[in-house]
Tab-separated table of C-alpha atoms and ligand atoms in Angstrom:
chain	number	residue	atom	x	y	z
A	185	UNK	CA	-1.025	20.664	4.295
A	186	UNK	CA	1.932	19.196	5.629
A	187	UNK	CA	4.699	17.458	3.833
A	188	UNK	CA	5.058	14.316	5.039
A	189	UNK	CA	7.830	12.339	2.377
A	190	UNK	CA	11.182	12.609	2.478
A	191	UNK	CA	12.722	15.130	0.311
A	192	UNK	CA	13.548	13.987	-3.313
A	193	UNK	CA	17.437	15.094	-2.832
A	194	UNK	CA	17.601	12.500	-0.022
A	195	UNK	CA	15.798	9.980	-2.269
A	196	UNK	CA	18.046	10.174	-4.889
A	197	UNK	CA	21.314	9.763	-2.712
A	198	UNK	CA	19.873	6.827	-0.566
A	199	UNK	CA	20.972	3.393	-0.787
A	200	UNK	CA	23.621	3.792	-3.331
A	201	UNK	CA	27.302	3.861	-3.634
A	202	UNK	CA	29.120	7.492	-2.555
A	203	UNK	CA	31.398	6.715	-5.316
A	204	UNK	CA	32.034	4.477	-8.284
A	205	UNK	CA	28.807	3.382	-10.075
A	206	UNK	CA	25.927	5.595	-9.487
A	207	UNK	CA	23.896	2.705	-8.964
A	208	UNK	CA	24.341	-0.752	-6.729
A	209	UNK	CA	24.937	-3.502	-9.619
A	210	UNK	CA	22.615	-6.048	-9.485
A	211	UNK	CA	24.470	-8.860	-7.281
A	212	UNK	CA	22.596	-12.248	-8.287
A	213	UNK	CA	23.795	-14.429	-4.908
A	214	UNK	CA	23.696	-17.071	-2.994
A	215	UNK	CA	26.977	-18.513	-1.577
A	216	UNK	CA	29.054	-15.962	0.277
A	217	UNK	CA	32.867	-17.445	0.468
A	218	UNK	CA	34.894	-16.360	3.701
A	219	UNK	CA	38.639	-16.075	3.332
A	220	UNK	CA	38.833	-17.362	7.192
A	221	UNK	CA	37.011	-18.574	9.890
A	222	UNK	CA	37.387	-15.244	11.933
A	223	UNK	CA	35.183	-13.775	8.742
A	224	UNK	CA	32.499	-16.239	9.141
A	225	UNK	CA	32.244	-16.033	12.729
A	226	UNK	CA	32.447	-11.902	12.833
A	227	UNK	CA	29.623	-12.033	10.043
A	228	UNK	CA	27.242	-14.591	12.170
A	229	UNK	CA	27.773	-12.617	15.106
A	230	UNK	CA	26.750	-9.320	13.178
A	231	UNK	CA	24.181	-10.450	10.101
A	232	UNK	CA	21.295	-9.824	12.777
A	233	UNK	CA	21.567	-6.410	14.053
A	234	UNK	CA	24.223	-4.865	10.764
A	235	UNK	CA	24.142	-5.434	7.287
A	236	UNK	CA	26.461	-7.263	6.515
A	237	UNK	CA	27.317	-10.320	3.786
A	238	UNK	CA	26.613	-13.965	4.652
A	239	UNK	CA	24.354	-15.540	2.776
A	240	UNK	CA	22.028	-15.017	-0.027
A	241	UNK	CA	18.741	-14.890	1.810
A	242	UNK	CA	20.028	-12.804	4.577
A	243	UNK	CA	20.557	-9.904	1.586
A	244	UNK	CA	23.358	-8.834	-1.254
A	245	UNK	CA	24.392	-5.683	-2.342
A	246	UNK	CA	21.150	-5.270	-3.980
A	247	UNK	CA	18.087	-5.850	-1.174
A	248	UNK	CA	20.549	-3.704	1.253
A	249	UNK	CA	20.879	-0.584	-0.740
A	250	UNK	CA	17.109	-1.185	-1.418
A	251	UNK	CA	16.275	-1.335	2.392
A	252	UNK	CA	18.314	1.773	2.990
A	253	UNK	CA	16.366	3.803	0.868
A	254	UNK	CA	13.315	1.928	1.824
A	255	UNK	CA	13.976	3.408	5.413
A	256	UNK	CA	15.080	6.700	4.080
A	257	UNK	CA	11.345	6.891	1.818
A	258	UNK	CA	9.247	5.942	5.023
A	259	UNK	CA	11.354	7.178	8.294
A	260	UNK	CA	11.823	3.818	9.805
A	261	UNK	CA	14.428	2.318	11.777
A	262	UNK	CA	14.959	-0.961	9.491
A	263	UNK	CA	13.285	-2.614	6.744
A	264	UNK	CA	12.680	-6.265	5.183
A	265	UNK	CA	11.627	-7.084	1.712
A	266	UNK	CA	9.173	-9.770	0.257
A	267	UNK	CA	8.236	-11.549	-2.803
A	268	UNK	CA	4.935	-9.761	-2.859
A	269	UNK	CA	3.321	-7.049	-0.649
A	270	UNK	CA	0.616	-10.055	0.677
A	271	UNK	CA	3.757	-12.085	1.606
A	272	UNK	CA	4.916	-9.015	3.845
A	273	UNK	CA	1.542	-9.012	5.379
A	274	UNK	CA	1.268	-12.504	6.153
A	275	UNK	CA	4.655	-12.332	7.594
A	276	UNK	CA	3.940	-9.646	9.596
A	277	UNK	CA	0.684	-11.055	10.962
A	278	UNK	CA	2.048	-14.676	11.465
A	279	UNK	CA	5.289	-13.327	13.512
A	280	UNK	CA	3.452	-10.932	15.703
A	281	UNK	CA	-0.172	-13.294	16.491
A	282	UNK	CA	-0.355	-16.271	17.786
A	283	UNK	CA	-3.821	-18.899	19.033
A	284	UNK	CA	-5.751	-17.269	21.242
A	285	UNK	CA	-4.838	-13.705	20.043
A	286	UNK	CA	-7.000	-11.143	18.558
A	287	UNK	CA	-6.977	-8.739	15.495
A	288	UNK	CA	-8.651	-5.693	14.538
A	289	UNK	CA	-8.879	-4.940	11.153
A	290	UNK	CA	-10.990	-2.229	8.936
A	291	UNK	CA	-13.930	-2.950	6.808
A	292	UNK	CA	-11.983	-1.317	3.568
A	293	UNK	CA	-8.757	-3.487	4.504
A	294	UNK	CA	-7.734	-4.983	1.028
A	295	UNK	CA	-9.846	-8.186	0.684
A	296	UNK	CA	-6.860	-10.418	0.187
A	297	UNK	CA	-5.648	-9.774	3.646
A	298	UNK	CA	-9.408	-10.200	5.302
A	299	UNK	CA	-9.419	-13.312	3.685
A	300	UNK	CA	-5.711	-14.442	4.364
A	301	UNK	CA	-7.024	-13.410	8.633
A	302	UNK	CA	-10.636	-15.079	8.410
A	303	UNK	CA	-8.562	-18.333	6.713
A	304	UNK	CA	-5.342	-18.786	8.042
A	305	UNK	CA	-5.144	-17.183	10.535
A	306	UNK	CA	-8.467	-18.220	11.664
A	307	UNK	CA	-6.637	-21.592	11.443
A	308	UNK	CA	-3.970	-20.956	13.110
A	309	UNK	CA	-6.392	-19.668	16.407
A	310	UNK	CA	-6.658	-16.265	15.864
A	311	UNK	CA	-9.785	-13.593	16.227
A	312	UNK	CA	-10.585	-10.844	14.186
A	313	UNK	CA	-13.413	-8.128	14.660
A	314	UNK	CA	-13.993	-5.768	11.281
A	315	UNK	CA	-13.798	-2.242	12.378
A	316	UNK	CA	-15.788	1.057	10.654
A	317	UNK	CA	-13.636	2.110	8.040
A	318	UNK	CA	-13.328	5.758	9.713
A	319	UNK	CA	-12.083	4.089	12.705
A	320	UNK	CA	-14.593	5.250	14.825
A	321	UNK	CA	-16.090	1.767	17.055
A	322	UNK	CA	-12.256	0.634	17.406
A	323	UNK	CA	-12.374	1.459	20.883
A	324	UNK	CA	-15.146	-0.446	21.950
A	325	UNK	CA	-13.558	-3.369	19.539
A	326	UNK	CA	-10.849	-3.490	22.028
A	327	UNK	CA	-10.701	-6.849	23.659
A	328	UNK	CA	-8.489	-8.124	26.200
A	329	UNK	CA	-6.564	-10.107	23.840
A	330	UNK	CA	-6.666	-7.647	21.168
A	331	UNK	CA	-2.845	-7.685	20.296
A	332	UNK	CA	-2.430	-5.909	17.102
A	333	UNK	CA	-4.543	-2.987	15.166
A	334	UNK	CA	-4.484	-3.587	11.482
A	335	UNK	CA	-4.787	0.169	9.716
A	336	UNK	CA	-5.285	0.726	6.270
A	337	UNK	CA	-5.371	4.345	5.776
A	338	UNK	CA	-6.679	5.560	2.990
A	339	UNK	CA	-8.197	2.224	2.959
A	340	UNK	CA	-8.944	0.150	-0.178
A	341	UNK	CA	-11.634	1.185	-2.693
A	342	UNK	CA	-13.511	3.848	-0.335
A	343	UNK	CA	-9.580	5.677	0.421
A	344	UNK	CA	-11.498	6.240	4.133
A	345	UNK	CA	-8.768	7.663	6.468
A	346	UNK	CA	-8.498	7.117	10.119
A	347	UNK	CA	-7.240	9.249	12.934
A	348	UNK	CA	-4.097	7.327	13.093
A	349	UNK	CA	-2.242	9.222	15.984
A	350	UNK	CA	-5.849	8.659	18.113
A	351	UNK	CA	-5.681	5.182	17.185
A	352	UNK	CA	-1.604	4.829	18.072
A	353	UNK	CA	-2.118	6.403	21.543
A	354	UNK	CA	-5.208	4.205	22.224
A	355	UNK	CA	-3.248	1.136	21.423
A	356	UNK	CA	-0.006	2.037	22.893
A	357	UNK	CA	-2.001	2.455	26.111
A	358	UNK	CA	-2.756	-1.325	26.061
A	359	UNK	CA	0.604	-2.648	24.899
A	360	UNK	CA	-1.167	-3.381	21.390
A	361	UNK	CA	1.109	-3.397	18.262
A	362	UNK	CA	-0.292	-1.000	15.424
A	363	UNK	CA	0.682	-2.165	11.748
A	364	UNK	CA	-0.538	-0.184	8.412
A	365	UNK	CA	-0.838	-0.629	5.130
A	366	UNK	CA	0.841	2.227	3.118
A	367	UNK	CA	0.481	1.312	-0.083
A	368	UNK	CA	-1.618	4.161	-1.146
A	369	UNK	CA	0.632	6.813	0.547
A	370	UNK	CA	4.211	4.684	-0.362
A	371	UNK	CA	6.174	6.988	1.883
A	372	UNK	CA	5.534	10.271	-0.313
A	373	UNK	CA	1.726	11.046	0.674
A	374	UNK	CA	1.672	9.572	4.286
A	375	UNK	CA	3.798	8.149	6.835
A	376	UNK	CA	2.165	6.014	9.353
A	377	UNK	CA	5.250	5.712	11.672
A	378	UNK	CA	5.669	9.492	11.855
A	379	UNK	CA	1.901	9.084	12.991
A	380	UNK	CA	2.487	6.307	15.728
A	381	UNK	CA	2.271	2.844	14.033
A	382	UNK	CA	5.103	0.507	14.671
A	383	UNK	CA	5.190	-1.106	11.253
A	384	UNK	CA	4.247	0.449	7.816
A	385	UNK	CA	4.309	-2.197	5.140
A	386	UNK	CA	3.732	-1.571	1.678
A	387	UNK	CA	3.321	-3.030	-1.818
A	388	UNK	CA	6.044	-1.779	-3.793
A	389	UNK	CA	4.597	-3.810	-6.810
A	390	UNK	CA	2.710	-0.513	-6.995
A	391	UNK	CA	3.958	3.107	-7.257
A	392	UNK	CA	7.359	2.418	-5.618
A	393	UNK	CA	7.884	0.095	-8.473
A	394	UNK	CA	5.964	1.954	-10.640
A	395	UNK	CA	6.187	0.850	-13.745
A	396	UNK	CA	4.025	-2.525	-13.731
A	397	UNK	CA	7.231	-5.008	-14.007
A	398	UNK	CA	7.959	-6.347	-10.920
A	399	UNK	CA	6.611	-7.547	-7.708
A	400	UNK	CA	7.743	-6.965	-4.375
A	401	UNK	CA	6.205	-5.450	-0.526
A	402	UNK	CA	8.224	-4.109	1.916
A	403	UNK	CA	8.120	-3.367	5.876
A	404	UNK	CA	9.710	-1.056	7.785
A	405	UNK	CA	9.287	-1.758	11.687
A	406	UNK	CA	10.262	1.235	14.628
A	407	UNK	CA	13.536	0.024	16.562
A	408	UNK	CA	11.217	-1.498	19.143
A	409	UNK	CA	9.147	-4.416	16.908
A	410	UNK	CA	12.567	-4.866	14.373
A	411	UNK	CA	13.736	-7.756	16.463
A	412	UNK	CA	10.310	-9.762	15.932
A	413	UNK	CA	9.968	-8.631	12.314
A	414	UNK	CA	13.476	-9.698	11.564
A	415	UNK	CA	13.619	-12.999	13.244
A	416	UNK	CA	9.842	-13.942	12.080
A	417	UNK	CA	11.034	-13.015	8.362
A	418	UNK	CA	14.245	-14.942	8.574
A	419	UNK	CA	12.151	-18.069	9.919
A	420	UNK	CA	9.690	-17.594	7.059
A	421	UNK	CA	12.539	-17.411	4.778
A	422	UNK	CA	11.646	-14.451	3.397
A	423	UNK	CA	13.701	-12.630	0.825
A	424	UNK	CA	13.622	-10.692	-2.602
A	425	UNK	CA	16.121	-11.201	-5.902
A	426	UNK	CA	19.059	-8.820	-6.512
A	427	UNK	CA	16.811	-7.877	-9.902
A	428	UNK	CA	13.906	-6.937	-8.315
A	429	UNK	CA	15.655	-4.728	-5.769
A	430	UNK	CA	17.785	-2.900	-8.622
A	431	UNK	CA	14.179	-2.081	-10.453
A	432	UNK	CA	12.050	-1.021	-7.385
A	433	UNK	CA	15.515	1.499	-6.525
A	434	UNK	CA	15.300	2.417	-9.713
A	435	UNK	CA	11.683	3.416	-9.335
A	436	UNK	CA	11.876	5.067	-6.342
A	437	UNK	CA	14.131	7.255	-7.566
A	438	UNK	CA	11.460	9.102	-9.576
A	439	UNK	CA	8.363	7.907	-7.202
A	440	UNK	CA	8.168	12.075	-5.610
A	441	UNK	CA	7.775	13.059	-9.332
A	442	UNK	CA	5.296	10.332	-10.674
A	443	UNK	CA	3.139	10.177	-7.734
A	444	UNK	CA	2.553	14.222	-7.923
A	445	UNK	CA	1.459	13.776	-11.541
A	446	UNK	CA	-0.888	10.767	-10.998
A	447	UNK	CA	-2.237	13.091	-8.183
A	448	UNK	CA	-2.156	16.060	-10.919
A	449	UNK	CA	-4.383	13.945	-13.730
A	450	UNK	CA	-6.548	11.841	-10.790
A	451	UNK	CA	-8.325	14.837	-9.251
A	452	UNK	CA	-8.521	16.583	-12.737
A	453	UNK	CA	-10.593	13.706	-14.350
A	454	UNK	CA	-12.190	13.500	-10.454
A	455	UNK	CA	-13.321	17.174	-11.189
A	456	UNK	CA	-14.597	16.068	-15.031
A	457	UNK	CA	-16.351	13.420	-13.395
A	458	UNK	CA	-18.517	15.563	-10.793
A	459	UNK	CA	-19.814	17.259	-13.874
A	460	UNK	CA	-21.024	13.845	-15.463
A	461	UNK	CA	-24.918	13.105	-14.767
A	462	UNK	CA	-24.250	9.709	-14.726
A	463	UNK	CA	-22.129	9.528	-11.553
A	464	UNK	CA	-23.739	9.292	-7.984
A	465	UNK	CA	-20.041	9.916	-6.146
A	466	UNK	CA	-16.486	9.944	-6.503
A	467	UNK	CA	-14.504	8.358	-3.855
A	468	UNK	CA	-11.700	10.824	-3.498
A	469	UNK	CA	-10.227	12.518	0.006
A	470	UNK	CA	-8.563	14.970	-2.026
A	471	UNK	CA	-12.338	16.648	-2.980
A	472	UNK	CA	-13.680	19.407	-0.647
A	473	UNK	CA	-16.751	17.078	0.006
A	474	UNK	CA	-15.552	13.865	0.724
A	475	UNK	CA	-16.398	12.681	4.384
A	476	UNK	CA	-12.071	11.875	4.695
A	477	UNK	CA	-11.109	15.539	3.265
A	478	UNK	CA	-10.239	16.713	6.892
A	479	UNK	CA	-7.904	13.845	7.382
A	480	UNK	CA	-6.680	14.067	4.115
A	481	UNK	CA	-5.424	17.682	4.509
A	482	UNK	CA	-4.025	16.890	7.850
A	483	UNK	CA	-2.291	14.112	7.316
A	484	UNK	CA	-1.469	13.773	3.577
A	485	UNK	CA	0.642	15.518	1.502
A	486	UNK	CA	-1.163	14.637	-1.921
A	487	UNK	CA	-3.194	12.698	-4.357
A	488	UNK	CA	-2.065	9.774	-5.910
A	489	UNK	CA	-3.375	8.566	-9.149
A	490	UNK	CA	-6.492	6.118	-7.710
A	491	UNK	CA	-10.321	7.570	-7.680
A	492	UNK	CA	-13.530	5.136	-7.434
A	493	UNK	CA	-16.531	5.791	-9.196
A	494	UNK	CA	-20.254	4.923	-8.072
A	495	UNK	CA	-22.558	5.077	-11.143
A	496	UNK	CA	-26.150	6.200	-10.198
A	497	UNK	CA	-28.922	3.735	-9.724
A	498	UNK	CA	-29.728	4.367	-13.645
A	499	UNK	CA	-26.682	1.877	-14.697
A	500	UNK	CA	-25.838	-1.591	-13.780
A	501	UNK	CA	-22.873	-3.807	-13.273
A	502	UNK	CA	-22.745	-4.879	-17.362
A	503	UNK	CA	-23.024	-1.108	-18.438
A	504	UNK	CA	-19.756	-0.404	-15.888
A	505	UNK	CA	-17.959	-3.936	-18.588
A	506	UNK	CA	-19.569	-1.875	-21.180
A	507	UNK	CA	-17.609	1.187	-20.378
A	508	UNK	CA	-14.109	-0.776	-19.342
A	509	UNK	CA	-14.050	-2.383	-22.942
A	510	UNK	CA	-15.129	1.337	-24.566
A	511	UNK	CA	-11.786	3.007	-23.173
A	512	UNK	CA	-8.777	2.420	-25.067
A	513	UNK	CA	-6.376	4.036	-22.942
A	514	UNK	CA	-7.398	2.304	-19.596
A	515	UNK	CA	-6.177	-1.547	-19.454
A	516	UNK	CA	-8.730	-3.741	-17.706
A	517	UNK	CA	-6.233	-5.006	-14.997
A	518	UNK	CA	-5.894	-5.664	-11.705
A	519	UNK	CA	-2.681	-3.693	-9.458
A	520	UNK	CA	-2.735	0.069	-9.840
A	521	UNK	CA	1.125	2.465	-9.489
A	522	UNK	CA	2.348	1.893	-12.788
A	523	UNK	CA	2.395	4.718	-15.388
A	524	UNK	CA	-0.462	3.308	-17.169
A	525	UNK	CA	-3.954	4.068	-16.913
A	526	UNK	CA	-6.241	1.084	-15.306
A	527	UNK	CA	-9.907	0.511	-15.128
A	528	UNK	CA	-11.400	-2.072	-12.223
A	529	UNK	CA	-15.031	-2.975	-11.942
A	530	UNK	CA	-15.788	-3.928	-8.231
A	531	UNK	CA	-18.360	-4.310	-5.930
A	532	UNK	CA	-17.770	-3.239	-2.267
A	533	UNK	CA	-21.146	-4.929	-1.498
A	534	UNK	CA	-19.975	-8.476	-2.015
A	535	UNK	CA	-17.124	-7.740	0.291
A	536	UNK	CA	-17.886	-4.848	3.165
A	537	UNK	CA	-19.545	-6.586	6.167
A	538	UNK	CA	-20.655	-3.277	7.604
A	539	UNK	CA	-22.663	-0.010	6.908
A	540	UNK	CA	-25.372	-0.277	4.057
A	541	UNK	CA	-24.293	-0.850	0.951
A	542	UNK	CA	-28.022	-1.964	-0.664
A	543	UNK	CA	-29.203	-0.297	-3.450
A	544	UNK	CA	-26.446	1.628	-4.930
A	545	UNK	CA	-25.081	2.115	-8.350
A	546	UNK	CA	-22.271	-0.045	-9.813
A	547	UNK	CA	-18.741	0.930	-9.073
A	548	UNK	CA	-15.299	0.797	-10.528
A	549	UNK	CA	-11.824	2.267	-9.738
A	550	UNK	CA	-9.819	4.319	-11.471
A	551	UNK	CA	-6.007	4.330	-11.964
A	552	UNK	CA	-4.949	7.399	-14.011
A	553	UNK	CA	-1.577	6.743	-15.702
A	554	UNK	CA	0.842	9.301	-17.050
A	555	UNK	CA	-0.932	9.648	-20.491
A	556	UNK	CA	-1.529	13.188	-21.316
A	557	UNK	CA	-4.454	14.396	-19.413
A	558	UNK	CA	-6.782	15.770	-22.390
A	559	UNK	CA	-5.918	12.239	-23.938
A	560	UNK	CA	-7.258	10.463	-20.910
A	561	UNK	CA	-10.368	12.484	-20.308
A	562	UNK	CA	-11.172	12.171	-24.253
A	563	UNK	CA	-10.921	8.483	-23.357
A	564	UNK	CA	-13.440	8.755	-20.837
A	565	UNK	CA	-15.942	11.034	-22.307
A	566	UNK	CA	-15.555	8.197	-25.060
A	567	UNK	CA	-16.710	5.691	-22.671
A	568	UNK	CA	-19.201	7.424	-20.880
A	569	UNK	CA	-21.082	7.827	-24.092
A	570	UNK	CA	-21.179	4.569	-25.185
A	571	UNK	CA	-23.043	4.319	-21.298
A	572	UNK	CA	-26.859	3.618	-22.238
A	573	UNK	CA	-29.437	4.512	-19.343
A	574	UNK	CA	-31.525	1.342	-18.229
A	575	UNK	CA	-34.669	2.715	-16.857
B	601	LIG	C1	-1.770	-4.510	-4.098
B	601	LIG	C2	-1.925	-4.330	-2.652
B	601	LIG	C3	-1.346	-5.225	-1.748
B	601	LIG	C4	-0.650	-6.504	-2.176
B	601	LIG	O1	0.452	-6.336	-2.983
B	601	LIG	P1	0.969	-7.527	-3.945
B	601	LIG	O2	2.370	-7.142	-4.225
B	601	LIG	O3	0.063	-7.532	-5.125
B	601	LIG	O4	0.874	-8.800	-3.144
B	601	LIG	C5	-1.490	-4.965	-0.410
B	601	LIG	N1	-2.169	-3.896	0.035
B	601	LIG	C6	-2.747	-3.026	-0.792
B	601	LIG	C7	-3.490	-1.852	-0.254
B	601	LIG	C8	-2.643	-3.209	-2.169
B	601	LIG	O5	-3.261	-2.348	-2.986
């Protein structure tokens, strides 16, 4: 398998001072005061291809030293931050598309952003075709004015992985702009520009985060799309407080280390749960039989802590509430990356447009926090009792 994050060492020295404090104090900012007009005009003439200090919303101390370790976790050329990980993909999507364009985007994108592209965007004059979640019909998706690919890979709910350096090359060929989601890799367990996209953007309100305070996405854009990502986010206005920079540094300093135990306690309780007669399938690449185990070992260096569950036919939607408010350990809760354990009914049925999804058991996802493992799986054997077959 290979190994695509960074190296820890380089995580740790990234984005902070050489000497002095080991960390960037928080700089809370707005004004920037020039002692002359030289300053101010050297700083104007700069702020959009160096980092330098001019204003609040063009960065402080703090978002800087965040972006340079942003670039450093995912091996991009520059990086932006947001107020949310949405916000970065609205951005991204507005700044790139315009009426009359065309989008491709995967049946197990996260249903925020198919409904932010069949709303606003949709508004705003812009197509979208749903692709297979395996990637596999984008080619004949292709439209003339297909301008971007929108990858999510492992996708949301289903983690279904696509052959992103296929996908890259096809796109490339046509002068289309590939974008991913990372969130479920976050730079450690997969790293879509080393794989050909032009723009990885991810929600560091997750793992990078990682500790369910904060909110924040980030994109990091190859040298050739920077200059529209840049001027679309400083048009939007986008930006992110000194605060929430200093905490999502702060978390990535120990993301290589958290993220390996999530992985560590997800595919234990994955392998308690293949034992349990009451589940039809896991949703996990990381298991030997699941359809995206090829790409997975290709292109992945890891697990991370998320695993969905399909109960069999046997069980319905009200046994999977029955089970959430059973488990003690696991907070019913939307977001996943934090070190706490999280339990999510869903139901891919009411959102997927494609494939057959009729007749199957009810479904849930699974965030497994840091909690000792034989404390989590007591948990859920706890649960899973209280489960009552229907029939
Ligand atoms: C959570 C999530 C987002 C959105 O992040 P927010 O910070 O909550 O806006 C985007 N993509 C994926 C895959 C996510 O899981």
């Amino acid at each position: 398998m290979p190994k695509p994050g960074p190296s820890q060492t380089r995580l740790l020295h990234a984005g902070r001072p050489k000497t002095g404090w080991v960390n960037t104090p928080v700089s809370r900012a707005s004004t920037y005061v020039f002692e002359t007009m030289e300053a101010l005009h050297d700083a104007r003439a700069r702020r959009d291809t160096e980092r330098v200090a001019s204003y609040g919303a063009r960065g402080t101390d703090s978002t800087m030293a965040l972006e340079e370790l942003v670039e450093a976790l995912e091996g991009g050329y520059r990086c932006h931050l947001f107020p949310t990980g949405q916000a970065a993909i609205a951005v991204v999507l507005m700044g790139f598309l315009g009426s009359g364009d065309h989008i491709l985007l995967s049946d197990a994108v996260y249903e925020p952003v198919r409904r932010f592209v069949s709303h606003e965007m949709a508004r705003l004059g812009v197509e979208h075709t749903i692709y297979r979640p395996d990637g596999s019909d984008i080619a004949e998706k292709i439209r003339d004015n297909t301008r971007l690919i929108y990858v999510e890979s492992p996708g949301s709910m289903t983690y279904d992985i696509v052959d992103l350096p296929a996908i890259a090359h096809l796109a490339h060929e046509r002068d289309i702009l590939v974008v991913a989601d990372n969130t479920w890799g976050s730079g450690i367990l997969y790293r879509p520009l080393d794989l050909g996209a032009d723009i990885s953007i991810t929600a560091a309100t997750k793992y990078l985060g990682g500790h369910a305070d904060v909110m924040m996405g980030v994109a990091v854009a190859n040298e050739a799309s920077w200059p529209r990502l840049h001027a679309a986010t400083v048009n939007f206005g986008q930006t992110a407080s000194a605060d929430d920079a200093f905490l999502v540094a702060r978390g990535i300093r120990s993301l290589p280390l958290r993220i390996k135990a999530h992985g560590e306690r997800a595919l234990a309780v994955a392998e308690w749960l293949s034992a349990r007669p009451e589940v039809a399938r896991i949703y996990c690449p990381a298991l030997p039989d699941d359809p995206n185990h090829e790409l997975w070992k290709r292109d992945c260096a890891g697990m991370n802590g998320l695993l969905s569950v399909e109960l069999t036919n046997d069980y319905s939607a009200k046994d999977v509430e029955t089970l959430a408010e059973t488990l003690e350990l696991f907070g019913i809760g939307a977001s996943w990356g934090g070190f706490e354990s999280l339990i999510m009914p869903s139901a891919p049925q009411k959102i997927r447009t494609l494939g057959n999804w009729n007749g199957r058991g009810p479904f849930f996802r699974l965030h497994t926090g840091l909690e000792e493992l034989t404390d989590i799986i007591a948990d859920l054997e706890k649960g899973f009792d209280a489960l009552r077959p229907q029939r």
